[in-house]
Every structure is written in C-alpha cells, then in structure tokens.
Amino acid sequence: MTPAPRPWALLAELTHGCPLHCPYCSNPLELTRRSAELTTDEWRDAMRQAGALGVVQTHLSGGEPLLRADLAEIVGAAAAAGLYTQLVTSGVGLTAARLAALTDAGLRSVQLSVQHADAAASDRIGGRRSFADKERAAAVVRDAGLPLGLNVVLHRANLDAVDALIDLAEDWGAERIELANTQFYGWALENRAALLPTRAQLDRARETVERRRRAGGPDLVWVVPDYFGGEPKPCMGGWGARSLTVAPDGTVLPCPVAAALPGLDPPSLRDHSLEWIWDRSAAFNAYRGTDWMRDPCRTCARRTADFGGCRCQAYALTGDAARTDPACALSPDHRLVRDLVDDGPGGAAGPVPDFVYRAPGAAPGRSGSASSPSDADHRA
Amino acid sequence: MNDWRPALVPAAMLRHDAVRDAELLLLPERVVVLSDTAAQILRLCDGDRDVSAIVGELEARYPGAPVAAEAPRFLDRVRGEGWLR
C-alpha cells in the first residue's frame, strides 16, 4: 500500500455548544455534551500532532468556538505548531477584547456566519436574535485588521437574497463571501423539505453571482447545489486525502458528517495517535483511493476527479455508503434526487414545513420533541 | 512602483513545510506551494526594501540571472493576486 498523502487541513470542532439553532447545522443529530469535550491539554496535544503530521491550516469551529474559555490557548498551540489559524464563528460573543487575546495568541483570520441580509430573516433562520451581534463582530474584526470572510448556507429561505448578501459583505468590509448551497446531511436532511430551493431560485442566484463576479468586489465562492447539477461533488478532495476533522470529544473523522456512517467506528485521539489514525485506522482507509469502488464508479473516467461523490450522501439516500453518490447522473439511484428537485417540494408548489431547529433532543425520533429553539443548547 | 516597498498582506503567512520539504504561502482558505525562488523573493518583501533593493539582493545571489526583468514582473503578479501590498 502506498502511504497516504499528508493532510493539509484540520477542522477542529471545539464544541457542539452554540447560541444559534440553524436548521441545516453540520453537527450531528446527537450533539456531544460539554462535559465530554477534549480538555485544553488534549487540544494542545492535538494541534502539536497535527503540525507534525503535515497539517498547515486549522479552522477553529464548532458549534460556537467562542464558548470555549480556553480558545486563546488552543489558538496559541496551533500557531506554535506552525498552523495557519482561522476562527469560524457566529459572531455572538466576539468582543474587541476577546479578539485581541486571540490575535495575540496567533489568530490569522475570521470567518463569520450570516443567515440572511435582512436582520429579522437572519434571526429567524438562526433561531435567535444574533444579526446585531454579527454586525458588531464584523466591525471588531475589521478594526483589528484581520481578514474577514462571510459564510452563508443557502437554501429556499435566503437564495433570493444573494444580491443583498453580497452588498452586506461589501458593507461589512469582508474580503470574501462563501455562498454554500445546503448539503443535505444530519439536521439539513431532517429539514430538507423546508430548505430545498426551486430550480428557478437557483438559476436566478447563479446569474446574480456571475454578474457580481464580473463587477469586482469581494471574492465570491459558490458551492454548487449537487442535487441539481447531475455531477457529484468531490467531497473533501477524496476520503482521507487532504483533511480531517476532530470532533469535540476527540473523535477523528475524514469529514465532519461521517460520524453518521454505521460501522465506521471512527477512532479517538484519546485512544490513538493522529498519525496512526490517518495512516492505519480502518475508518480513514475505508474509502481511500479507488479500490473500494463498484460500477459505475470503478471504470469511470471521473473516478479520480470526483471520487464517486460523497460517501455520507450515498449512505443517507441509499443506505449503502459504497454506492455511487445519487447526485451523479450516472448513478442507478439518481432518480432519488431527480424526483425531489423535479416533483418534490423543491420543484412543485407544495407546502413548505416549518424548520426543526437544531437543539439537543430536537431531531424527530429522538428523545424530546422540541421543534422550536430552546436556550438549552449552549448549556448542553 | 518606484517607491513600492512590497510586504505580504497580513492575511498571508510564508513558511517552510518540513514535512513535505516545500515552501508554502498560507491564506485564509488557500495553500499555495511556492517554488524555492518564489519563496526567496517573497522573503525579501519585508516592507523595508524597495523593488530595486530586492532585485539587487537577488542579483548578488544569482549572478547573470535575468532578475531585473523577471523579479518585478513576479512581484506585480503576486500583488495582483492580493498577497502583497
């Protein structure tokens, strides 16, 4: 077996606690309790190991990473390991003093989430008043001279605001705005009928992005809606190829949503070194390379370009993670997404359900049945 | 650009990657793998040296190389990417 390439990037999910309750949250339906989180020393060691393994960039994310009182120490450990550090935040709690402590520790860049360009709509999607905090946070980042990026998860309730969102990025001094069409896993899959856009919405938004690109302004990153294009996304640049995720409790994953795959048995930093996990663990080798592929991927010319698409999506839609991603037009299961976008709530004028907001126990079929935001989340 | 004293933008971080034995320019969402020459030139962009001083340093290191023509073009291109100011 040829040795695996070294990973470039680490997504560090420092906590699943979050003041927001976004219905498309990429955290798993089963959120990790605060008491199960890695300690400061464990995160320090994780950063040291990541640097030694070849990681050069870390995204400090969550949940809301600012809920970790030891965030500056974790940033400092990452910087000491040579990692370029970016904070990925809701903006809630990002004061000038807090940011100064983080930049002193070596923080390089901030990515701020925004739910909509309109304050009330943004607050409704996030499940809590937060737009004013975000606006303040953007000013704090700009005043500190740090590069600011905005990230917006796009869906039915905000795709018509893409033009206004790009204006907002300019007004707030962002150098970059990532417009990421919703990927349907976990919470977003629970909320798919409410989030799935119409084709007309998507076409208009795409035209807007092209027009605004020609006009200059902030860098625009458009993450394609794979349900609509017929081409699967090259998820994570290949399984166990470029990046890894450390979840709040030390579970190490090839991608942030892979915890949902049954039988993956993802290893933990509490049991193994990061190097062993990357090189040797069954989880990181399960879909690495192309040997695991079946038809139509196995003989497809695009197999080393898109890697058969996303394993988590294949599992979520077909129950088998080794099948071709149904987003691919060549997949025998492609009708599963075609039916949704052509005839389902995204295509036809059907009733659009309310959001199931992200909160512990809020997902259907799990303990509790809350369908509105609860303030319990950030104490979970 | 006569009095331009190139410096990396605050968002950019230049470092040697000992694991891959490569020179890297790190940015918020991007890793650029540099040639050794490109890294050497960018290391001279400290905000103090102007372009002719950078060219002078490189000519001393590489006698006879077409530095005077190529280095300013490279610096302009990197500025165009938004990585130098």
Short mmCIF file of C-alpha atoms in Angstrom, two decimals:
data_model
loop_
_atom_site.label_atom_id
_atom_site.label_comp_id
_atom_site.label_asym_id
_atom_site.label_seq_id
_atom_site.Cartn_x
_atom_site.Cartn_y
_atom_site.Cartn_z
CA MET A 1 0.00 0.00 0.00
CA THR A 2 1.41 3.39 -0.94
CA PRO A 3 1.50 5.68 2.05
CA ALA A 4 -1.39 8.12 2.30
CA PRO A 5 -0.64 11.72 1.34
CA ARG A 6 -0.23 14.03 4.34
CA PRO A 7 -3.30 16.04 5.34
CA TRP A 8 -3.25 19.81 4.77
CA ALA A 9 -6.14 20.99 6.91
CA LEU A 10 -7.73 20.26 10.26
CA LEU A 11 -11.31 21.19 11.08
CA ALA A 12 -11.31 21.47 14.86
CA GLU A 13 -14.86 21.28 16.20
CA LEU A 14 -14.07 22.63 19.63
CA THR A 15 -17.60 22.31 20.99
CA HIS A 16 -21.11 21.47 19.81
CA GLY A 17 -22.49 24.16 22.12
CA CYS A 18 -23.88 27.07 20.09
CA PRO A 19 -26.10 30.08 20.73
CA LEU A 20 -27.64 29.57 17.28
CA HIS A 21 -30.03 26.81 16.19
CA CYS A 22 -29.62 26.76 12.41
CA PRO A 23 -31.82 24.08 10.85
CA TYR A 24 -29.00 23.00 8.49
CA CYS A 25 -26.28 22.70 11.12
CA SER A 26 -23.47 20.36 10.06
CA ASN A 27 -23.08 18.99 13.59
CA PRO A 28 -24.52 15.50 14.10
CA LEU A 29 -28.08 14.99 15.34
CA GLU A 30 -26.58 13.57 18.53
CA LEU A 31 -24.67 16.53 19.91
CA THR A 32 -21.66 15.99 22.15
CA ARG A 33 -22.14 17.14 25.75
CA ARG A 34 -19.86 19.91 27.06
CA SER A 35 -18.60 17.55 29.77
CA ALA A 36 -17.33 15.08 27.15
CA GLU A 37 -15.23 17.69 25.31
CA LEU A 38 -11.45 17.44 25.00
CA THR A 39 -9.56 19.37 27.66
CA THR A 40 -7.21 22.27 26.94
CA ASP A 41 -4.21 19.96 27.19
CA GLU A 42 -5.80 17.43 24.86
CA TRP A 43 -6.42 20.14 22.24
CA ARG A 44 -2.86 21.42 22.68
CA ASP A 45 -1.60 17.93 22.00
CA ALA A 46 -3.95 17.53 19.03
CA MET A 47 -2.53 20.70 17.44
CA ARG A 48 1.05 19.56 18.04
CA GLN A 49 0.30 16.18 16.47
CA ALA A 50 -1.49 17.81 13.54
CA GLY A 51 1.52 20.02 12.78
CA ALA A 52 3.88 17.05 12.95
CA LEU A 53 1.63 15.10 10.59
CA GLY A 54 1.75 17.84 7.94
CA VAL A 55 -1.36 19.89 8.66
CA VAL A 56 -0.71 23.56 7.88
CA GLN A 57 -4.15 25.10 8.36
CA THR A 58 -6.80 24.78 11.01
CA HIS A 59 -10.35 26.02 11.08
CA LEU A 60 -11.42 26.50 14.68
CA SER A 61 -15.09 25.81 14.56
CA GLY A 62 -17.97 24.26 16.49
CA GLY A 63 -20.72 24.83 17.43
CA GLU A 64 -19.50 28.18 18.57
CA PRO A 65 -15.78 28.05 19.41
CA LEU A 66 -16.02 31.24 21.47
CA LEU A 67 -17.88 29.19 24.10
CA ARG A 68 -14.51 27.60 24.91
CA ALA A 69 -12.96 29.81 27.61
CA ASP A 70 -9.57 28.37 26.66
CA LEU A 71 -9.85 29.30 22.96
CA ALA A 72 -6.80 31.59 23.05
CA GLU A 73 -4.70 28.78 24.49
CA ILE A 74 -5.84 26.43 21.73
CA VAL A 75 -5.06 29.10 19.10
CA GLY A 76 -1.64 29.55 20.68
CA ALA A 77 -0.93 25.82 20.49
CA ALA A 78 -1.98 25.74 16.84
CA ALA A 79 0.20 28.74 15.99
CA ALA A 80 3.14 27.18 17.83
CA ALA A 81 2.70 24.07 15.69
CA GLY A 82 3.02 26.28 12.59
CA LEU A 83 -0.67 26.12 11.68
CA TYR A 84 -2.48 28.97 9.99
CA THR A 85 -5.50 29.59 12.24
CA GLN A 86 -8.95 30.73 11.18
CA LEU A 87 -11.84 31.23 13.58
CA VAL A 88 -15.24 30.16 12.24
CA THR A 89 -17.85 31.88 14.37
CA SER A 90 -21.46 33.03 14.63
CA GLY A 91 -20.05 36.32 15.92
CA VAL A 92 -22.01 36.04 19.18
CA GLY A 93 -19.55 36.92 21.93
CA LEU A 94 -16.77 38.28 19.70
CA THR A 95 -15.78 41.46 21.55
CA ALA A 96 -12.73 43.57 20.77
CA ALA A 97 -11.03 42.32 23.96
CA ARG A 98 -11.73 38.68 23.10
CA LEU A 99 -10.41 39.13 19.57
CA ALA A 100 -7.29 40.93 20.85
CA ALA A 101 -6.48 37.95 23.07
CA LEU A 102 -6.95 35.61 20.11
CA THR A 103 -4.79 37.67 17.72
CA ASP A 104 -2.10 37.93 20.41
CA ALA A 105 -2.18 34.13 20.53
CA GLY A 106 -1.68 33.96 16.76
CA LEU A 107 -5.14 34.03 15.17
CA ARG A 108 -4.85 34.97 11.49
CA SER A 109 -8.32 35.21 10.05
CA VAL A 110 -12.03 35.16 10.89
CA GLN A 111 -14.95 33.62 9.04
CA LEU A 112 -18.33 34.88 10.19
CA SER A 113 -21.61 33.10 9.50
CA VAL A 114 -24.60 35.10 8.30
CA GLN A 115 -28.04 33.62 7.75
CA HIS A 116 -29.66 36.37 5.65
CA ALA A 117 -29.01 40.00 4.67
CA ASP A 118 -32.19 41.08 6.45
CA ALA A 119 -31.85 41.19 10.25
CA ALA A 120 -35.25 39.69 11.08
CA ALA A 121 -34.91 36.95 8.48
CA SER A 122 -31.36 36.15 9.65
CA ASP A 123 -32.58 35.90 13.25
CA ARG A 124 -35.46 33.65 12.23
CA ILE A 125 -33.20 31.23 10.36
CA GLY A 126 -30.62 31.17 13.17
CA GLY A 127 -33.37 30.63 15.72
CA ARG A 128 -32.23 33.53 17.89
CA ARG A 129 -31.55 37.26 17.76
CA SER A 130 -27.99 37.47 16.54
CA PHE A 131 -27.79 39.72 13.49
CA ALA A 132 -26.77 42.79 15.50
CA ASP A 133 -24.02 40.74 17.21
CA LYS A 134 -22.77 39.68 13.79
CA GLU A 135 -22.64 43.24 12.54
CA ARG A 136 -20.66 44.26 15.64
CA ALA A 137 -18.35 41.27 15.28
CA ALA A 138 -17.60 42.19 11.66
CA ALA A 139 -16.62 45.71 12.77
CA VAL A 140 -14.40 44.29 15.52
CA VAL A 141 -12.58 42.06 13.03
CA ARG A 142 -12.15 44.88 10.53
CA ASP A 143 -10.88 47.26 13.24
CA ALA A 144 -8.33 44.63 14.28
CA GLY A 145 -7.08 44.48 10.69
CA LEU A 146 -7.77 40.78 10.32
CA PRO A 147 -9.06 39.33 7.06
CA LEU A 148 -12.81 38.77 7.27
CA GLY A 149 -14.81 36.23 5.31
CA LEU A 150 -18.56 35.69 5.48
CA ASN A 151 -20.14 32.30 5.04
CA VAL A 152 -23.76 31.83 4.15
CA VAL A 153 -25.52 28.50 3.85
CA LEU A 154 -28.01 28.97 1.02
CA HIS A 155 -31.49 27.46 0.85
CA ARG A 156 -35.07 28.24 -0.07
CA ALA A 157 -35.42 30.98 2.57
CA ASN A 158 -32.40 33.07 1.56
CA LEU A 159 -31.43 32.26 -2.05
CA ASP A 160 -33.41 35.27 -3.25
CA ALA A 161 -31.21 37.49 -1.06
CA VAL A 162 -27.87 36.65 -2.70
CA ASP A 163 -27.51 40.13 -4.22
CA ALA A 164 -28.23 41.74 -0.84
CA LEU A 165 -25.84 39.32 0.89
CA ILE A 166 -23.01 40.37 -1.42
CA ASP A 167 -23.86 44.03 -0.68
CA LEU A 168 -23.71 43.15 3.01
CA ALA A 169 -20.27 41.59 2.60
CA GLU A 170 -19.07 44.82 0.97
CA ASP A 171 -20.66 46.99 3.67
CA TRP A 172 -19.12 44.92 6.44
CA GLY A 173 -15.66 45.00 4.87
CA ALA A 174 -15.44 41.28 4.06
CA GLU A 175 -12.80 40.23 1.55
CA ARG A 176 -14.62 37.07 0.69
CA ILE A 177 -18.09 35.59 0.86
CA GLU A 178 -18.75 31.89 0.64
CA LEU A 179 -22.20 31.15 -0.72
CA ALA A 180 -22.64 27.50 0.10
CA ASN A 181 -25.75 25.75 -1.10
CA THR A 182 -27.05 23.45 1.61
CA GLN A 183 -25.61 19.94 1.74
CA PHE A 184 -28.27 17.57 2.95
CA TYR A 185 -26.99 15.59 5.91
CA GLY A 186 -27.98 15.46 9.54
CA TRP A 187 -30.04 18.50 10.50
CA ALA A 188 -30.32 19.68 6.90
CA LEU A 189 -31.65 16.28 5.85
CA GLU A 190 -34.26 16.49 8.62
CA ASN A 191 -35.22 19.90 7.22
CA ARG A 192 -34.83 19.08 3.55
CA ALA A 193 -38.41 19.82 2.58
CA ALA A 194 -38.15 23.28 4.14
CA LEU A 195 -34.69 24.04 2.76
CA LEU A 196 -34.71 22.60 -0.75
CA PRO A 197 -34.92 25.52 -3.21
CA THR A 198 -36.71 25.73 -6.50
CA ARG A 199 -34.74 25.46 -9.70
CA ALA A 200 -35.84 28.98 -10.64
CA GLN A 201 -34.43 30.37 -7.38
CA LEU A 202 -31.13 28.66 -8.01
CA ASP A 203 -30.89 29.87 -11.59
CA ARG A 204 -31.51 33.47 -10.50
CA ALA A 205 -28.94 33.22 -7.70
CA ARG A 206 -26.34 31.74 -10.02
CA GLU A 207 -26.90 34.55 -12.53
CA THR A 208 -26.53 37.09 -9.73
CA VAL A 209 -23.23 35.56 -8.63
CA GLU A 210 -21.90 35.65 -12.19
CA ARG A 211 -22.97 39.27 -12.64
CA ARG A 212 -21.41 40.33 -9.32
CA ARG A 213 -18.18 38.47 -10.12
CA ARG A 214 -17.81 40.47 -13.30
CA ALA A 215 -18.35 43.68 -11.31
CA GLY A 216 -15.45 43.03 -8.89
CA GLY A 217 -15.83 43.41 -5.13
CA PRO A 218 -15.28 40.66 -2.58
CA ASP A 219 -14.18 37.19 -3.67
CA LEU A 220 -17.29 35.13 -4.34
CA VAL A 221 -17.19 31.41 -3.66
CA TRP A 222 -20.23 29.50 -4.93
CA VAL A 223 -20.58 25.99 -3.53
CA VAL A 224 -22.74 24.14 -6.05
CA PRO A 225 -26.05 22.54 -5.15
CA ASP A 226 -25.24 18.96 -6.06
CA TYR A 227 -28.88 17.78 -6.12
CA PHE A 228 -29.48 19.99 -9.15
CA GLY A 229 -26.39 19.68 -11.33
CA GLY A 230 -26.12 15.95 -12.10
CA GLU A 231 -22.47 15.92 -11.00
CA PRO A 232 -21.40 14.79 -7.56
CA LYS A 233 -19.10 16.97 -5.52
CA PRO A 234 -15.53 15.75 -5.00
CA CYS A 235 -16.19 15.52 -1.31
CA MET A 236 -13.26 16.58 0.91
CA GLY A 237 -10.99 16.22 -2.14
CA GLY A 238 -11.10 12.49 -1.55
CA TRP A 239 -11.62 10.39 1.56
CA GLY A 240 -8.64 10.67 3.90
CA ALA A 241 -6.72 12.60 1.23
CA ARG A 242 -6.49 16.25 2.24
CA SER A 243 -8.16 16.98 5.52
CA LEU A 244 -9.53 15.63 8.75
CA THR A 245 -11.98 16.65 11.42
CA VAL A 246 -11.58 16.35 15.16
CA ALA A 247 -14.97 16.37 16.90
CA PRO A 248 -15.41 17.94 20.36
CA ASP A 249 -14.87 14.62 22.16
CA GLY A 250 -11.71 13.73 20.23
CA THR A 251 -13.33 11.51 17.60
CA VAL A 252 -11.36 11.88 14.37
CA LEU A 253 -13.28 11.80 11.11
CA PRO A 254 -12.47 12.04 7.40
CA CYS A 255 -15.27 14.61 7.10
CA PRO A 256 -17.44 16.42 9.64
CA VAL A 257 -20.61 14.46 8.91
CA ALA A 258 -19.04 10.99 8.59
CA ALA A 259 -19.98 10.14 12.18
CA ALA A 260 -23.40 9.21 10.80
CA LEU A 261 -21.99 6.27 8.79
CA PRO A 262 -22.82 3.00 10.54
CA GLY A 263 -19.96 0.65 11.21
CA LEU A 264 -17.31 3.29 10.54
CA ASP A 265 -16.23 3.07 14.17
CA PRO A 266 -14.24 6.32 14.00
CA PRO A 267 -11.13 6.32 16.19
CA SER A 268 -10.49 8.76 19.00
CA LEU A 269 -7.46 10.86 19.88
CA ARG A 270 -7.99 9.55 23.38
CA ASP A 271 -7.03 6.05 22.18
CA HIS A 272 -4.63 6.55 19.26
CA SER A 273 -2.12 9.00 17.82
CA LEU A 274 -3.26 11.20 14.97
CA GLU A 275 -0.61 9.64 12.73
CA TRP A 276 -1.91 6.13 13.40
CA ILE A 277 -5.46 7.27 12.81
CA TRP A 278 -4.58 8.93 9.50
CA ASP A 279 -2.35 6.14 8.19
CA ARG A 280 -3.67 2.95 9.74
CA SER A 281 -7.21 3.20 11.04
CA ALA A 282 -9.93 1.28 9.23
CA ALA A 283 -12.11 4.41 9.19
CA PHE A 284 -9.60 6.51 7.23
CA ASN A 285 -8.83 3.67 4.81
CA ALA A 286 -12.43 2.61 4.21
CA TYR A 287 -12.98 4.75 1.08
CA ARG A 288 -9.47 5.97 0.41
CA GLY A 289 -8.32 5.84 -3.20
CA THR A 290 -10.40 3.93 -5.77
CA ASP A 291 -10.12 0.24 -4.80
CA TRP A 292 -13.39 0.27 -2.85
CA MET A 293 -15.39 1.45 -5.85
CA ARG A 294 -18.01 -0.54 -7.73
CA ASP A 295 -19.66 0.19 -11.05
CA PRO A 296 -20.35 2.72 -12.43
CA CYS A 297 -17.53 4.48 -10.50
CA ARG A 298 -14.95 1.71 -10.84
CA THR A 299 -14.43 2.25 -14.57
CA CYS A 300 -15.48 5.89 -14.76
CA ALA A 301 -13.03 8.43 -16.20
CA ARG A 302 -14.03 10.86 -13.45
CA ARG A 303 -13.27 8.48 -10.57
CA THR A 304 -10.09 10.33 -9.60
CA ALA A 305 -11.73 13.73 -10.10
CA ASP A 306 -14.88 13.35 -8.01
CA PHE A 307 -14.05 10.14 -6.09
CA GLY A 308 -17.56 8.82 -6.66
CA GLY A 309 -19.03 11.80 -4.84
CA CYS A 310 -19.92 11.80 -1.19
CA ARG A 311 -19.98 8.61 0.92
CA CYS A 312 -22.25 10.20 3.50
CA GLN A 313 -24.77 11.18 0.87
CA ALA A 314 -24.66 7.71 -0.69
CA TYR A 315 -25.46 6.28 2.72
CA ALA A 316 -28.08 8.87 3.61
CA LEU A 317 -30.03 8.29 0.39
CA THR A 318 -29.42 4.59 -0.40
CA GLY A 319 -28.42 3.03 2.91
CA ASP A 320 -25.08 1.92 1.39
CA ALA A 321 -22.06 4.20 1.72
CA ALA A 322 -20.13 2.35 -1.02
CA ARG A 323 -22.66 3.10 -3.76
CA THR A 324 -22.22 5.91 -6.27
CA ASP A 325 -23.42 9.22 -4.88
CA PRO A 326 -27.02 9.57 -6.15
CA ALA A 327 -26.26 13.19 -7.05
CA CYS A 328 -24.34 11.76 -10.02
CA ALA A 329 -26.41 11.45 -13.19
CA LEU A 330 -24.64 8.10 -13.82
CA SER A 331 -25.82 6.66 -10.51
CA PRO A 332 -28.53 3.97 -10.76
CA ASP A 333 -30.11 5.81 -7.80
CA HIS A 334 -30.10 9.25 -9.43
CA ARG A 335 -33.90 9.33 -9.51
CA LEU A 336 -33.79 9.74 -5.72
CA VAL A 337 -32.60 13.31 -6.15
CA ARG A 338 -34.28 13.94 -9.52
CA ASP A 339 -37.67 13.15 -8.05
CA LEU A 340 -37.04 15.59 -5.23
CA VAL A 341 -35.92 18.51 -7.33
CA ASP A 342 -38.39 17.99 -10.17
CA ASP A 343 -41.54 16.89 -8.40
CA GLY A 344 -40.88 17.30 -4.72
CA PRO A 345 -41.34 20.34 -2.55
CA GLY A 346 -38.37 21.96 -4.25
CA GLY A 347 -39.91 21.79 -7.68
CA ALA A 348 -43.65 21.81 -7.44
CA ALA A 349 -45.57 24.28 -5.32
CA GLY A 350 -46.06 22.13 -2.25
CA PRO A 351 -46.47 23.10 1.39
CA VAL A 352 -43.16 24.11 2.95
CA PRO A 353 -42.88 22.81 6.50
CA ASP A 354 -41.51 24.77 9.46
CA PHE A 355 -37.90 24.37 10.47
CA VAL A 356 -36.87 21.79 13.03
CA TYR A 357 -34.29 23.91 14.82
CA ARG A 358 -31.02 22.38 15.96
CA ALA A 359 -31.13 21.72 19.70
CA PRO A 360 -30.33 18.70 21.86
CA GLY A 361 -33.12 16.18 21.53
CA ALA A 362 -34.92 18.20 18.85
CA ALA A 363 -34.50 15.77 15.97
CA PRO A 364 -37.59 13.68 15.24
CA GLY A 365 -37.47 10.16 16.60
CA ARG A 366 -35.09 11.13 19.37
CA SER A 367 -35.64 11.93 22.99
CA GLY A 368 -37.70 15.09 23.32
CA SER A 369 -39.73 16.68 20.57
CA ALA A 370 -38.91 20.36 20.70
CA SER A 371 -39.48 21.95 17.32
CA SER A 372 -38.58 25.47 18.35
CA PRO A 373 -35.29 26.87 19.55
CA SER A 374 -34.51 26.25 23.16
CA ASP A 375 -31.99 28.07 25.27
CA ALA A 376 -30.73 24.71 26.50
CA ASP A 377 -28.37 24.29 23.59
CA HIS A 378 -25.40 26.30 24.72
CA ARG A 379 -25.57 24.69 28.12
CA ALA A 380 -25.76 21.19 26.70
CA MET B 1 6.14 51.20 -8.40
CA ASN B 2 9.41 53.03 -7.92
CA ASP B 3 8.87 53.63 -4.23
CA TRP B 4 6.86 50.49 -3.61
CA ARG B 5 8.22 48.55 -0.65
CA PRO B 6 6.49 45.19 -1.02
CA ALA B 7 5.23 43.39 2.06
CA LEU B 8 2.99 40.36 2.47
CA VAL B 9 -0.61 41.25 3.36
CA PRO B 10 -1.48 40.44 6.98
CA ALA B 11 -3.66 37.55 5.83
CA ALA B 12 -0.68 35.77 4.26
CA MET B 13 1.84 33.60 6.07
CA LEU B 14 5.02 32.33 4.45
CA ARG B 15 6.58 29.21 5.90
CA HIS B 16 8.73 26.23 5.18
CA ASP B 17 6.90 22.93 5.43
CA ALA B 18 9.38 20.46 6.89
CA VAL B 19 7.02 17.50 6.42
CA ARG B 20 6.82 17.99 2.64
CA ASP B 21 10.10 19.91 2.28
CA ALA B 22 8.17 22.66 0.49
CA GLU B 23 7.77 26.43 0.68
CA LEU B 24 4.18 27.46 1.36
CA LEU B 25 2.17 30.65 1.29
CA LEU B 26 -0.83 30.19 3.59
CA LEU B 27 -4.00 32.24 3.20
CA PRO B 28 -7.44 32.07 4.83
CA GLU B 29 -8.84 29.38 2.53
CA ARG B 30 -5.83 28.53 0.44
CA VAL B 31 -2.40 26.93 0.44
CA VAL B 32 -0.02 27.98 -2.36
CA VAL B 33 3.02 25.75 -2.91
CA LEU B 34 5.84 28.06 -3.99
CA SER B 35 8.99 27.35 -5.95
CA ASP B 36 12.16 27.91 -3.94
CA THR B 37 12.89 31.01 -6.00
CA ALA B 38 9.42 32.47 -5.42
CA ALA B 39 9.80 31.87 -1.68
CA GLN B 40 13.21 33.55 -1.66
CA ILE B 41 11.79 36.63 -3.37
CA LEU B 42 8.80 36.82 -1.03
CA ARG B 43 11.09 36.50 2.00
CA LEU B 44 12.75 39.72 0.85
CA CYS B 45 9.39 41.52 0.85
CA ASP B 46 9.70 42.95 4.33
CA GLY B 47 8.19 46.39 3.76
CA ASP B 48 11.62 47.99 4.08
CA ARG B 49 13.31 47.00 0.82
CA ASP B 50 12.04 48.63 -2.34
CA VAL B 51 11.91 46.69 -5.59
CA SER B 52 15.40 47.70 -6.71
CA ALA B 53 16.84 46.59 -3.38
CA ILE B 54 15.13 43.22 -3.80
CA VAL B 55 16.50 42.92 -7.34
CA GLY B 56 19.96 43.87 -6.05
CA GLU B 57 19.89 41.14 -3.40
CA LEU B 58 18.84 38.54 -5.94
CA GLU B 59 21.47 39.61 -8.47
CA ALA B 60 24.11 39.16 -5.79
CA ARG B 61 22.80 35.64 -5.12
CA TYR B 62 22.39 34.68 -8.78
CA PRO B 63 24.98 36.48 -10.89
CA GLY B 64 23.95 36.56 -14.52
CA ALA B 65 20.32 35.53 -13.95
CA PRO B 66 17.64 37.71 -15.61
CA VAL B 67 16.50 39.03 -12.24
CA ALA B 68 15.97 42.66 -13.21
CA ALA B 69 13.39 41.67 -15.80
CA GLU B 70 11.68 38.81 -14.02
CA ALA B 71 11.53 39.70 -10.34
CA PRO B 72 9.46 42.90 -10.77
CA ARG B 73 7.04 41.00 -13.01
CA PHE B 74 6.68 38.30 -10.40
CA LEU B 75 6.08 40.87 -7.64
CA ASP B 76 3.39 42.55 -9.73
CA ARG B 77 1.70 39.25 -10.36
CA VAL B 78 1.68 38.39 -6.65
CA ARG B 79 0.30 41.85 -5.86
CA GLY B 80 -2.41 41.20 -8.43
CA GLU B 81 -3.37 38.07 -6.52
CA GLY B 82 -3.80 40.25 -3.44
CA TRP B 83 -0.97 38.66 -1.46
CA LEU B 84 1.44 41.63 -1.48
CA ARG B 85 0.79 45.23 -0.66
#
